[in-house]
XYZ file of C-alpha atoms in Angstrom:
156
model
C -20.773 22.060 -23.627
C -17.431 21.267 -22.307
C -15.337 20.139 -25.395
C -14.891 21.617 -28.720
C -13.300 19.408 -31.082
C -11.128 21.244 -33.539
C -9.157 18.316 -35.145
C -8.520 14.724 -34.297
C -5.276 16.276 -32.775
C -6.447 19.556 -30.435
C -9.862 20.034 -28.667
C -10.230 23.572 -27.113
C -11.647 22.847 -23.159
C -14.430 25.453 -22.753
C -14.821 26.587 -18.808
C -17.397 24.302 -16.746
C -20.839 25.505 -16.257
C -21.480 23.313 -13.543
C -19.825 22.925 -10.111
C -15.996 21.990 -10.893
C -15.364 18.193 -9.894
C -11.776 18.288 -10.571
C -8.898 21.039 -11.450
C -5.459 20.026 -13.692
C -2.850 22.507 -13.143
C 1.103 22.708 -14.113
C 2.075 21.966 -17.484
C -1.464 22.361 -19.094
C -1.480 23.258 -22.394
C -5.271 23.420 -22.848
C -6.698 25.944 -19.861
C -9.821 26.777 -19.630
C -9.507 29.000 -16.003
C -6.443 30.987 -16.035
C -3.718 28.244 -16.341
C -5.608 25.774 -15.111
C -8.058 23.118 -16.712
C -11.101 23.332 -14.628
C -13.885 20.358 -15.467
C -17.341 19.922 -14.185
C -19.523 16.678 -14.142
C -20.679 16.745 -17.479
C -17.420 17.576 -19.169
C -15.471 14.916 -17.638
C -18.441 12.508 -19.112
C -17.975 12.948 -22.458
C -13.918 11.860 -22.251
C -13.448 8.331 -23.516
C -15.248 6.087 -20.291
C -14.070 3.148 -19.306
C -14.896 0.308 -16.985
C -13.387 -1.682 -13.960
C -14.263 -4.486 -12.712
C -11.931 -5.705 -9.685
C -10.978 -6.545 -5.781
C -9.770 -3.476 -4.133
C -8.866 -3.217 -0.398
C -11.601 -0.835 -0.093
C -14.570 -2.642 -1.524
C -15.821 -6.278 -0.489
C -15.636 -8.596 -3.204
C -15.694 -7.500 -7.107
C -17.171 -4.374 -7.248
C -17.358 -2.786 -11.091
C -15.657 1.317 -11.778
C -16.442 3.523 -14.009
C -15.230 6.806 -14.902
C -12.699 8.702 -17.683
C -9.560 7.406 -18.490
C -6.592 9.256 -16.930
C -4.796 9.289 -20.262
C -8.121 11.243 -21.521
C -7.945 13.817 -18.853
C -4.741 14.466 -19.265
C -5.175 14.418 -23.265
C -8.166 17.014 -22.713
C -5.880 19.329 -20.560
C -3.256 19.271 -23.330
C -1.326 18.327 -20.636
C 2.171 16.987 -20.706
C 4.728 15.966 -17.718
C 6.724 13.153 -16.444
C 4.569 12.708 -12.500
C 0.681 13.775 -11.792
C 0.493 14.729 -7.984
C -2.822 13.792 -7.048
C -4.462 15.763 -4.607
C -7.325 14.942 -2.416
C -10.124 16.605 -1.127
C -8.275 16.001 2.819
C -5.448 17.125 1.561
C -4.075 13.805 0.804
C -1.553 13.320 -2.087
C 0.142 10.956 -4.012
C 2.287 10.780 -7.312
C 1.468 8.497 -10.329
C 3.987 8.241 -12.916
C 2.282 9.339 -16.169
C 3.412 6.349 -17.842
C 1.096 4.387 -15.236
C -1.974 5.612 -16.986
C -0.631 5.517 -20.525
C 0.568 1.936 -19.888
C -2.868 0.460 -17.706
C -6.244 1.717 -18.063
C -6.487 4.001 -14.806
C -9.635 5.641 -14.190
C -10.926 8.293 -12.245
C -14.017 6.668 -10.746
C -17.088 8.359 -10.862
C -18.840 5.684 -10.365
C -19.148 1.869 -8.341
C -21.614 -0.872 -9.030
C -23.903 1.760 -11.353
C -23.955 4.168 -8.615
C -22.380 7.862 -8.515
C -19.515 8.307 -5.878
C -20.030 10.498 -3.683
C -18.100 12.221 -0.946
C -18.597 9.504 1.800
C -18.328 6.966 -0.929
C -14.838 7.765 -1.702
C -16.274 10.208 -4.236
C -16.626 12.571 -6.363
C -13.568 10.969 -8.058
C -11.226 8.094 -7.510
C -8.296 6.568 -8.922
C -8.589 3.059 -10.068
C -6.258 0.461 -11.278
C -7.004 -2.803 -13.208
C -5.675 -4.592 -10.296
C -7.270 -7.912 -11.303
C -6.464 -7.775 -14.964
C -2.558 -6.852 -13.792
C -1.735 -8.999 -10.554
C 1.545 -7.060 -10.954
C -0.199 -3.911 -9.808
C -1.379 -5.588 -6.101
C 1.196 -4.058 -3.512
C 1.436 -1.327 -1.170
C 2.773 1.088 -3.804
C 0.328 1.036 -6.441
C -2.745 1.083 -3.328
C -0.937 4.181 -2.026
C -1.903 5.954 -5.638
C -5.180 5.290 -5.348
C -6.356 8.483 -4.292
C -10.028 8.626 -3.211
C -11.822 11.955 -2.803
C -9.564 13.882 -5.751
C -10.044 16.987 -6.521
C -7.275 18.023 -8.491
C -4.106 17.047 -10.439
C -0.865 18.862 -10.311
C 1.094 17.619 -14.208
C 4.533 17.899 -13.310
């Protein structure tokens, strides 16, 4: 289910046989759904996890995040670019320099304090920064990236 390994170098994405949680378009090397990487639940579960603890502006106190890696997404959708619009369920976007989530450990959240995300949680997805483990990161610009509610990625 999901991802087909094929060498340490190129996994094939196979199309999502649950209800799709997120969709990478643009330069996608890997489709699974026309040009498009489409992933469900499960398939975005088996990229390399990784986990958050931090202060946000959005969460009392530390609160711990877990989800993929954004350099694993991307990695899964063969996907290669320079800017990932991120795209929110509202309509909301924002653009994250690639070399923000090869650089820090981003994640897209599915997950806060053991429990899944949902929609009124700031769910199914959202994008998380290491902001305690990078002080650097704390300002307006970086909080403005961290899209909530995503449902897809445009790799520009």
């Amino acid at each position: 289910m999901g991802i087909t390994l094929l060498s340490p170098q190129a996994i094939a994405l196979e199309a999502p046989e649950g209800p799709v949680m997120l969709v990478v378009s643009g330069k996608v090397g890997q489709p699974n759904v026309g040009d498009e990487a489409h992933f469900d639940r499960a398939m975005l579960e088996v990229l390399v996890q990784h986990e958050t603890t931090t202060r946000t502006p959005w969460y009392d106190g530390m609160t711990r995040f877990s989800g993929p890696l954004g350099r694993a997404i991307l990695e899964a959708a063969g996907a290669e670019g320079e800017n990932m619009r991120v795209v929110a369920l509202n309509e909301y976007a924002a653009t994250i320099p690639v070399s923000d989530v090869e650089q820090y450990d981003v994640i897209l959240a599915m997950q806060a304090n053991g429990k899944v995300l949902r929609v009124r949680d700031q769910g199914p997805l959202f994008v998380i920064y290491p902001f305690d483990k990078h002080p650097e990161l704390l300002n307006e610009e970086i909080f403005s990236r961290s899209v909530w509610q995503v449902a897809r990625i445009v790799v520009e």
